[in-house]
XYZ file of C-alpha atoms in Angstrom:
592
model
C -36.439 18.151 -37.447
C -33.504 19.464 -39.004
C -31.096 20.222 -35.832
C -32.119 16.937 -34.231
C -30.696 15.283 -37.196
C -27.554 17.218 -37.173
C -27.031 17.057 -33.656
C -26.898 13.624 -33.752
C -24.171 14.718 -37.131
C -22.948 16.239 -34.683
C -22.992 13.989 -31.595
C -21.828 10.603 -34.448
C -18.972 12.674 -35.463
C -17.514 13.647 -31.611
C -17.549 10.204 -30.439
C -15.891 9.453 -34.116
C -13.210 11.532 -32.581
C -12.724 10.630 -29.796
C -12.924 6.553 -30.427
C -10.169 8.552 -32.821
C -8.164 9.893 -29.527
C -8.304 6.600 -27.600
C -6.880 4.094 -30.281
C -3.180 4.930 -28.980
C -4.956 4.001 -25.634
C -6.269 0.466 -26.588
C -3.254 -0.694 -29.318
C -0.895 0.549 -25.606
C -3.686 -2.016 -23.865
C -3.165 -4.922 -26.408
C -0.059 -4.138 -26.580
C 1.398 -4.403 -22.574
C -1.903 -7.532 -22.002
C 0.878 -9.130 -25.183
C 3.553 -8.888 -23.071
C 2.525 -10.975 -19.677
C 0.986 -13.529 -22.300
C 5.352 -13.617 -23.622
C 6.211 -12.954 -19.618
C 3.665 -15.688 -17.947
C 3.205 -18.303 -20.304
C 6.506 -20.717 -22.451
C 7.034 -19.428 -25.648
C 8.440 -21.929 -29.297
C 11.207 -20.188 -31.766
C 8.019 -19.241 -33.952
C 6.236 -18.347 -31.548
C 8.816 -15.759 -29.408
C 9.353 -14.500 -33.222
C 6.531 -13.144 -34.366
C 5.636 -11.447 -30.989
C 9.626 -9.384 -30.990
C 7.983 -8.256 -34.077
C 5.302 -6.976 -32.699
C 6.693 -4.949 -30.539
C 9.191 -3.688 -33.045
C 6.064 -2.854 -35.140
C 4.179 -1.761 -32.017
C 7.247 1.068 -30.461
C 7.402 2.245 -34.093
C 4.404 3.688 -34.658
C 4.433 4.696 -30.324
C 7.342 6.855 -31.701
C 4.212 8.584 -34.164
C 2.286 9.117 -31.382
C 4.773 10.209 -29.280
C 5.354 13.141 -32.452
C 1.446 13.901 -33.517
C 1.252 14.187 -29.554
C 3.579 16.523 -29.649
C 3.428 18.982 -32.457
C -0.103 18.283 -33.683
C -2.087 18.685 -30.939
C -3.419 22.226 -30.362
C -3.738 22.234 -26.613
C -0.335 23.475 -24.654
C 2.034 20.672 -22.362
C 2.134 21.167 -19.112
C 6.635 21.772 -19.507
C 7.182 18.799 -16.775
C 5.265 15.993 -19.034
C 6.603 17.910 -21.982
C 9.490 15.864 -20.616
C 8.291 13.124 -19.713
C 7.343 12.548 -23.420
C 10.585 13.969 -24.568
C 12.431 11.199 -22.517
C 10.068 8.472 -23.343
C 10.271 9.820 -26.936
C 14.180 9.899 -27.218
C 13.933 6.245 -24.778
C 12.090 4.818 -28.091
C 14.094 6.348 -30.686
C 17.335 4.353 -29.009
C 15.681 1.295 -29.054
C 13.459 1.538 -32.396
C 16.985 2.857 -34.046
C 19.203 -0.424 -32.612
C 15.660 -2.875 -33.827
C 16.875 -1.767 -37.354
C 20.501 -1.386 -37.514
C 21.072 2.035 -37.203
C 22.645 2.339 -33.979
C 24.420 -0.861 -32.069
C 24.321 -0.592 -29.191
C 24.142 -4.351 -28.103
C 22.508 -3.788 -24.488
C 19.944 -2.907 -25.540
C 18.826 -6.128 -27.715
C 17.558 -7.302 -24.612
C 14.086 -7.949 -24.158
C 13.639 -6.191 -21.509
C 13.699 -2.980 -22.801
C 11.319 -3.418 -25.033
C 8.791 -4.613 -22.059
C 10.072 -0.896 -20.100
C 9.557 0.960 -23.093
C 6.239 -1.281 -23.588
C 4.608 -0.535 -19.777
C 6.185 2.960 -20.161
C 3.989 4.128 -22.738
C 0.792 2.138 -21.020
C 1.661 4.195 -18.132
C 1.616 7.432 -20.611
C -1.823 6.622 -22.701
C -4.119 4.942 -19.517
C -4.522 8.610 -17.395
C -4.010 10.654 -20.586
C -7.912 8.947 -21.094
C -10.600 10.998 -18.900
C -12.296 8.413 -16.584
C -15.413 9.711 -14.914
C -15.302 9.317 -10.978
C -18.968 11.494 -10.063
C -19.503 10.537 -6.666
C -23.862 10.187 -8.269
C -23.007 6.817 -8.942
C -18.852 5.209 -6.684
C -18.982 7.725 -3.548
C -15.640 7.719 -1.938
C -16.029 4.110 0.481
C -16.886 2.209 -2.460
C -14.388 4.020 -4.926
C -12.053 2.478 -2.058
C -13.449 -1.669 -2.112
C -13.888 -1.132 -5.395
C -10.386 -0.276 -6.340
C -9.122 -3.211 -3.988
C -11.080 -5.855 -5.584
C -10.199 -4.722 -8.132
C -5.866 -5.094 -7.989
C -6.993 -8.705 -6.013
C -8.850 -10.121 -9.038
C -5.931 -9.074 -11.462
C -2.799 -10.316 -9.089
C -5.045 -13.892 -8.876
C -5.347 -13.825 -12.770
C -1.195 -12.443 -13.121
C -0.611 -15.721 -10.794
C -2.592 -17.980 -12.012
C -0.178 -17.721 -15.294
C 1.934 -21.228 -16.157
C 5.104 -18.770 -15.209
C 4.123 -17.781 -12.052
C 5.220 -20.678 -9.981
C 7.177 -23.685 -10.330
C 4.149 -26.364 -10.660
C 1.407 -24.466 -10.745
C -1.296 -22.850 -8.457
C -4.593 -23.626 -7.060
C -7.410 -21.013 -7.938
C -7.950 -20.404 -4.592
C -4.092 -20.542 -3.341
C -3.359 -17.997 -5.701
C -6.643 -15.677 -4.864
C -5.236 -16.197 -0.804
C -1.682 -15.404 -2.026
C -3.161 -11.942 -3.895
C -4.776 -10.334 -1.703
C -3.225 -11.797 1.237
C -0.402 -9.250 -0.681
C -2.556 -6.242 -1.425
C -4.373 -6.517 2.070
C 0.024 -6.533 2.838
C -0.970 -9.215 5.690
C 1.584 -11.760 5.237
C -0.004 -15.061 5.410
C 1.508 -17.670 2.860
C -1.037 -20.909 1.920
C 2.580 -21.567 -0.111
C 6.103 -20.424 0.489
C 7.175 -17.191 -1.327
C 10.052 -17.996 -1.780
C 10.400 -21.151 -3.152
C 6.790 -21.925 -4.815
C 6.762 -18.268 -6.905
C 9.323 -18.186 -10.106
C 11.203 -14.576 -9.265
C 7.735 -13.341 -12.043
C 6.019 -14.745 -9.263
C 7.414 -12.694 -6.824
C 7.844 -9.775 -8.464
C 3.841 -9.433 -8.817
C 3.206 -9.597 -5.158
C 5.385 -7.258 -4.704
C 3.760 -4.876 -7.319
C 0.672 -6.471 -5.422
C 2.667 -5.648 -2.362
C 3.056 -1.910 -3.013
C -0.042 -0.932 -4.588
C -2.519 -2.144 -2.383
C -0.065 -0.108 0.663
C -0.044 3.079 -0.665
C -3.799 1.979 -2.754
C -4.226 2.399 -6.225
C -5.813 5.699 -6.012
C -2.990 7.416 -4.984
C -1.322 6.551 -8.021
C -3.891 6.305 -10.863
C -5.050 9.552 -8.621
C -1.879 11.835 -9.136
C -0.995 9.910 -12.382
C -4.041 10.977 -14.023
C -3.266 14.776 -12.428
C 0.307 14.911 -13.499
C -0.497 13.917 -17.467
C -3.227 15.519 -17.727
C -2.646 19.139 -15.758
C -5.473 19.300 -13.954
C -8.587 17.579 -12.221
C -12.458 18.589 -11.790
C -13.379 19.524 -9.077
C -15.648 16.826 -8.040
C -12.619 14.144 -8.544
C -11.104 16.589 -6.179
C -13.731 16.062 -3.180
C -13.757 12.858 -3.848
C -10.021 12.218 -3.559
C -9.661 14.252 -0.292
C -11.969 11.869 1.453
C -10.574 8.805 0.255
C -6.808 9.893 1.661
C -8.170 12.330 4.235
C -7.082 16.380 3.079
C -7.537 19.187 5.415
C -8.276 21.014 2.210
C -9.521 20.309 -1.438
C -6.498 22.954 -2.938
C -3.750 20.105 -0.874
C -5.192 16.845 -2.195
C -2.629 16.492 -5.205
C 0.411 17.927 -3.430
C -0.705 15.303 -1.036
C -0.410 12.361 -3.024
C 2.881 14.032 -4.678
C 4.091 13.847 -0.696
C 2.465 9.873 -0.116
C 4.334 8.785 -3.541
C 7.962 10.718 -3.396
C 8.046 10.162 0.758
C 7.440 6.504 -0.438
C 9.959 5.693 -2.639
C 12.438 7.867 -0.579
C 12.154 5.635 2.637
C 12.254 2.608 0.446
C 15.158 3.796 -1.390
C 16.776 4.596 1.540
C 15.663 0.366 3.495
C 16.678 -1.325 0.339
C 20.457 0.369 0.114
C 19.987 -0.510 4.072
C 19.529 -4.047 3.397
C 22.193 -4.823 0.328
C 24.691 -3.582 3.006
C 23.605 -5.643 6.376
C 23.573 -9.016 3.911
C 25.710 -12.033 4.155
C 26.965 -12.322 1.393
C 28.825 -15.780 1.586
C 24.653 -16.335 2.116
C 23.822 -15.301 -0.828
C 26.793 -13.951 -3.782
C 25.152 -12.928 -6.856
C 24.045 -9.927 -7.167
C 20.942 -10.081 -8.529
C 19.558 -11.560 -5.945
C 20.921 -9.007 -3.402
C 19.515 -6.394 -5.202
C 16.183 -8.543 -5.433
C 15.732 -9.357 -2.166
C 16.436 -5.361 -0.891
C 13.791 -4.097 -3.313
C 10.747 -7.111 -2.295
C 11.668 -7.087 0.967
C 11.730 -2.711 1.447
C 8.360 -2.932 0.124
C 7.561 -5.508 2.169
C 8.600 -3.841 5.759
C 7.458 0.452 4.515
C 3.734 -1.752 3.457
C 3.368 -3.647 6.332
C 3.517 -6.395 4.337
C 5.491 -9.273 6.004
C 6.303 -11.187 3.022
C 9.018 -12.570 2.767
C 11.468 -14.955 -0.428
C 12.736 -16.959 2.903
C 11.284 -19.868 4.160
C 11.672 -19.371 8.122
C 11.212 -15.174 7.572
C 13.810 -13.862 9.061
C 14.182 -16.596 11.846
C 15.874 -18.094 8.890
C 19.890 -19.891 9.283
C 21.969 -16.644 8.380
C 19.179 -14.349 8.884
C 18.347 -15.669 12.796
C 21.624 -13.303 14.832
C 21.374 -10.808 12.027
C 20.638 -7.740 14.069
C 21.067 -4.156 11.725
C 19.072 -6.689 9.255
C 16.636 -6.981 12.134
C 17.111 -3.100 12.925
C 15.993 -2.243 9.953
C 13.224 -3.738 8.932
C 11.997 -2.597 11.659
C 12.497 0.755 11.201
C 11.137 0.583 7.461
C 7.847 -0.607 8.938
C 7.713 1.653 11.665
C 8.014 4.544 9.631
C 5.312 2.631 7.667
C 2.692 2.717 9.968
C 3.053 5.471 12.003
C 1.399 6.588 8.836
C 1.708 9.519 6.095
C -0.199 12.550 8.140
C 2.356 12.069 11.883
C 5.123 11.761 9.491
C 4.801 15.147 7.352
C 3.323 16.870 9.928
C 6.867 15.358 12.167
C 9.104 17.268 9.189
C 7.407 20.147 9.621
C 7.877 20.806 13.030
C 12.058 19.448 12.397
C 11.592 22.241 9.973
C 10.482 25.404 11.972
C 12.917 23.898 14.631
C 16.184 24.891 12.289
C 14.043 27.575 10.328
C 12.331 29.395 13.898
C 14.289 27.776 16.728
C 17.786 27.159 15.707
C 18.799 29.398 13.758
C 17.870 32.349 14.973
C 19.237 31.322 18.096
C 22.576 30.502 16.614
C 22.182 33.937 14.592
C 20.819 35.705 18.225
C 18.063 36.694 16.700
C 14.113 36.815 17.879
C 12.393 33.127 17.831
C 9.438 33.152 16.036
C 7.253 31.229 17.568
C 4.247 29.002 16.136
C 1.026 27.318 17.940
C 0.422 23.997 17.760
C 2.994 23.302 15.402
C 2.558 19.427 16.270
C -1.543 18.526 16.139
C -3.358 16.806 18.540
C -3.066 14.145 16.032
C -0.147 13.348 15.939
C 0.690 13.881 19.757
C -1.664 11.024 20.628
C -0.175 8.468 17.963
C 3.320 8.825 18.955
C 2.434 8.836 22.845
C 0.753 5.994 22.634
C 3.325 4.420 19.184
C 5.857 4.847 21.977
C 4.086 3.319 25.149
C 3.180 0.480 23.305
C 6.744 -1.110 21.912
C 8.039 0.540 25.566
C 5.911 -1.706 26.989
C 5.433 -4.301 25.113
C 9.237 -4.940 24.139
C 10.228 -5.239 28.420
C 7.358 -7.589 28.235
C 8.976 -9.790 25.946
C 12.141 -9.430 26.770
C 11.354 -10.704 30.687
C 8.755 -13.168 29.433
C 11.106 -15.103 26.619
C 14.007 -14.524 28.324
C 15.196 -18.369 28.930
C 12.205 -19.322 25.942
C 12.472 -17.736 22.124
C 15.643 -15.678 22.898
C 17.957 -17.891 25.249
C 19.566 -17.720 21.883
C 20.573 -14.848 22.273
C 22.715 -13.013 23.917
C 22.976 -9.002 25.525
C 22.374 -6.699 22.968
C 20.533 -9.468 21.150
C 18.102 -10.019 23.115
C 17.448 -6.340 23.410
C 17.015 -6.322 19.426
C 14.604 -9.276 18.651
C 12.109 -8.386 21.780
C 11.682 -5.283 20.428
C 11.848 -6.780 16.922
C 8.974 -9.367 18.638
C 6.801 -6.754 20.222
C 6.623 -4.553 16.840
C 6.126 -7.747 14.657
C 2.509 -7.851 15.296
C 1.827 -4.171 15.106
C 0.860 -5.479 11.115
C 3.764 -6.481 10.379
C 4.153 -9.634 10.270
C 7.872 -10.682 10.116
C 9.511 -12.552 12.822
C 12.802 -13.262 13.920
C 12.182 -15.990 16.398
C 10.521 -19.251 16.694
C 6.287 -18.073 16.620
C 4.810 -21.119 17.833
C 7.181 -22.275 20.934
C 6.150 -18.567 22.491
C 5.046 -18.719 25.966
C 0.728 -18.947 26.299
C 1.362 -14.588 27.959
C 3.670 -13.932 25.189
C 0.266 -15.036 22.478
C -2.100 -13.117 24.349
C 0.582 -9.773 24.494
C 0.593 -10.672 20.493
C -2.664 -10.879 20.159
C -3.176 -7.545 21.719
C -1.204 -5.368 20.092
C -1.953 -7.655 16.644
C -4.990 -6.636 17.189
C -4.267 -2.625 18.139
C -2.324 -2.681 15.126
C -0.634 0.962 13.537
C -1.342 3.924 12.496
C -4.190 5.807 10.350
C -3.457 6.709 7.155
C -0.984 4.448 7.215
C 0.318 1.168 5.518
C -0.564 -0.568 8.227
C -3.855 -1.839 10.159
C -5.607 -3.077 13.440
C -8.013 -0.878 15.072
C -5.868 1.694 15.229
C -3.884 3.460 17.696
C -5.480 6.528 17.931
C -8.439 4.671 18.836
C -7.063 2.925 21.122
C -5.959 5.828 22.707
C -9.472 7.773 22.746
C -11.232 4.616 23.672
C -8.997 4.488 27.097
C -8.803 8.266 27.124
C -13.568 8.141 26.849
C -13.225 5.222 29.970
C -10.974 7.503 32.768
C -13.320 10.911 31.653
C -16.942 8.974 32.025
C -15.186 8.145 35.179
C -14.429 10.690 36.802
C -17.777 12.168 35.847
C -16.960 14.652 32.990
C -19.505 14.813 30.233
C -16.684 15.890 27.134
C -13.427 14.269 26.472
C -10.402 16.826 27.533
C -6.828 16.864 26.323
C -3.721 19.077 25.353
C -6.339 21.609 26.298
C -8.331 20.661 22.880
C -11.385 19.065 23.068
C -11.710 16.223 21.349
C -14.867 16.479 18.971
C -17.855 13.533 19.338
C -17.583 11.888 16.291
C -14.503 10.227 16.898
C -15.437 9.370 19.437
C -17.998 7.493 18.034
C -16.053 6.190 16.123
C -13.708 4.524 18.507
C -16.363 3.026 19.621
C -18.114 1.752 16.300
C -14.529 0.309 14.838
C -13.845 -1.229 18.209
C -17.124 -3.134 17.782
C -17.180 -4.038 14.704
C -14.257 -5.304 15.138
C -14.499 -7.279 18.041
C -17.625 -9.259 15.988
C -15.276 -9.454 12.133
C -13.274 -11.713 14.408
C -15.534 -13.378 16.416
C -17.767 -14.538 13.197
C -14.194 -15.679 11.491
C -13.090 -17.527 15.163
C -16.408 -19.297 15.365
C -16.772 -20.050 11.105
C -13.094 -21.990 10.315
C -13.660 -23.800 14.617
C -16.906 -25.022 13.006
C -14.517 -25.935 10.216
C -11.526 -27.580 11.556
C -12.898 -29.001 14.636
C -9.563 -30.978 15.482
C -8.146 -27.398 14.809
C -6.243 -25.408 18.058
C -8.144 -23.157 19.220
C -6.495 -21.009 20.303
C -3.227 -21.093 16.716
C -7.114 -20.889 15.255
C -7.802 -17.715 17.324
C -4.221 -15.994 16.658
C -5.116 -16.153 12.663
C -8.413 -14.613 12.875
C -6.421 -11.645 14.623
C -3.809 -11.643 12.488
C -6.031 -11.849 9.280
C -8.108 -9.344 9.912
C -5.346 -7.056 11.786
C -3.223 -7.862 8.367
C -0.021 -8.950 10.622
C 0.709 -11.944 8.210
C 1.756 -13.723 12.349
C 0.811 -17.415 12.569
C 1.077 -20.951 14.298
C 1.929 -22.516 11.626
C -1.840 -23.084 10.160
C -2.244 -21.353 7.428
C -1.243 -24.043 4.321
C -3.527 -26.874 6.515
C -6.665 -24.947 5.804
C -9.510 -26.387 3.977
C -10.474 -24.383 1.418
C -13.801 -23.245 3.114
C -11.833 -21.614 6.028
C -9.314 -20.339 3.879
C -12.098 -18.452 2.056
C -12.903 -17.081 5.378
C -9.292 -15.984 6.191
C -9.223 -14.458 2.461
C -12.851 -12.561 3.028
C -11.077 -11.187 7.973
C -8.060 -9.897 5.082
C -10.449 -7.766 3.035
C -12.099 -6.922 5.668
C -10.174 -5.944 7.627
C -8.055 -3.677 5.738
C -10.959 -1.887 4.033
C -12.019 -2.005 7.680
C -15.942 -2.507 8.487
C -16.943 1.150 9.303
C -16.616 1.158 5.049
C -18.151 -1.355 3.601
C -20.797 0.158 5.339
C -21.207 3.437 5.188
C -19.833 2.236 1.034
C -23.434 -0.022 1.751
C -25.570 2.141 3.677
C -26.493 5.843 2.168
C -24.907 8.249 3.612
C -27.653 10.251 5.552
C -28.036 13.601 4.988
C -27.162 16.630 8.251
C -30.942 17.802 9.500
C -31.102 20.966 10.790
C -33.453 19.749 14.012
C -32.834 17.489 16.752
C -35.263 15.945 19.069
C -34.798 15.997 22.584
C -31.734 14.897 24.988
C -32.975 11.535 27.407
C -30.651 9.249 29.582
C -30.462 5.661 29.088
C -30.299 3.619 31.767
C -26.924 1.537 31.137
C -25.466 0.379 34.174
């Protein structure tokens, strides 16, 4: 009895210590919510003064938290975390010193610096908290789905704030916009540029970024960064989510994904900024935000634009360097991170082991299979789709939507028109004026979509390639699929078949439901809309804003299922069967 009492007391002490350790996070969460309230609602002078004082007091408390963590904690700091904390502490000290008159730096009087300080402290405290992702409670598929649902509903609440829009927004439209942003689709029920304020557009941009890479990518890596490690169970879980080849490579892969994304987006923003017509957009702040918004939307294959008619807008329609920059961004984002990493590995191998020895006249070092079969399959399929799609678009639309363009402009516009259906969703021509044959090709390209482990949607290029190669293999009477002197695993063929079947089923259900709810709408426009929603493309023939509430809900579910994939949902719902150490006798079933 005495031992049990002592155990209970120790448990209470442990719980109290745990609560005390969480006080900085709870305070930072409270202040972060106050920032959201401050930004989302108009404040009168007295309320604004009270909120500013709360910021000042909290930032002074945050300095104490950081000093306590630096000098009084027993565990040893990882060097990179120590540097990060010292930089934040210095930043906080500058702001506090300026607030209380110890320094006089007019630029720091801007409240946005305090917003930034609160955000940095919140992020630091958030990723210090231990959050269990034990596979006993959720499997990777369930965690993946829940993370998307969490971002979607958070985004919906933020878009409902009064300062997010100029004249308010309904819950359904906010949910639709949030889902479209998180699922990187680009379908809109209200004009992004004119309906949403700068605050609302910033929310949409952040939702696109988190949805394009996945919230698990950010939270998992930064949690690992600040804690200096992770459990083996969490590594297994994350390895399945990001398709890491080895458990040891999970966090290095996450790090590379984040770094590559921000580098490419930064380069894209510079190019977009340089190609803007300054006479159309004279203010530097507008140019800066336009560049950032569109580089994020482009790389994440979201298709959102602050322009009413996307790049078909007057003043942007013939800006071919800008079109090529946007196309380069969404092609790079849609090719898939494994392909980018494998291509970089090949370039490094070529320079180090081939070019350098050749220049120095040394023996060339040969490494087998630097370019793996996945890269070969995806790159070849993508090139075939890009080249054939561009040629068809050029021929079919030469005297139609390409009539206003000349020479090189026709080629660029045809190229853009052929690659944007592959889940990007931007447009440089009037989609409603396309020929019927072109629309059918675009529907096919939307259905195929981008490549695996990318920011795009669709059934994916590798799925299409495997299905076509399997058909050829069956026609030849072969009982296995071989490619590049390798045999494709039977599980990959089964997965490709399942993805194709489920995509057709889901799109068919969406078309049926909307056609039933909207009997007066053109069936082709509805079909186009459903393919665009499922493949997270964002192209439309102009019916999105005219849909009834129930039809919008159907599109919301279609976008969500298209982003997380129906197969992932089935895996999340149906318990995974363990490998069984037996096999039944095989028998042939009549198929044809």
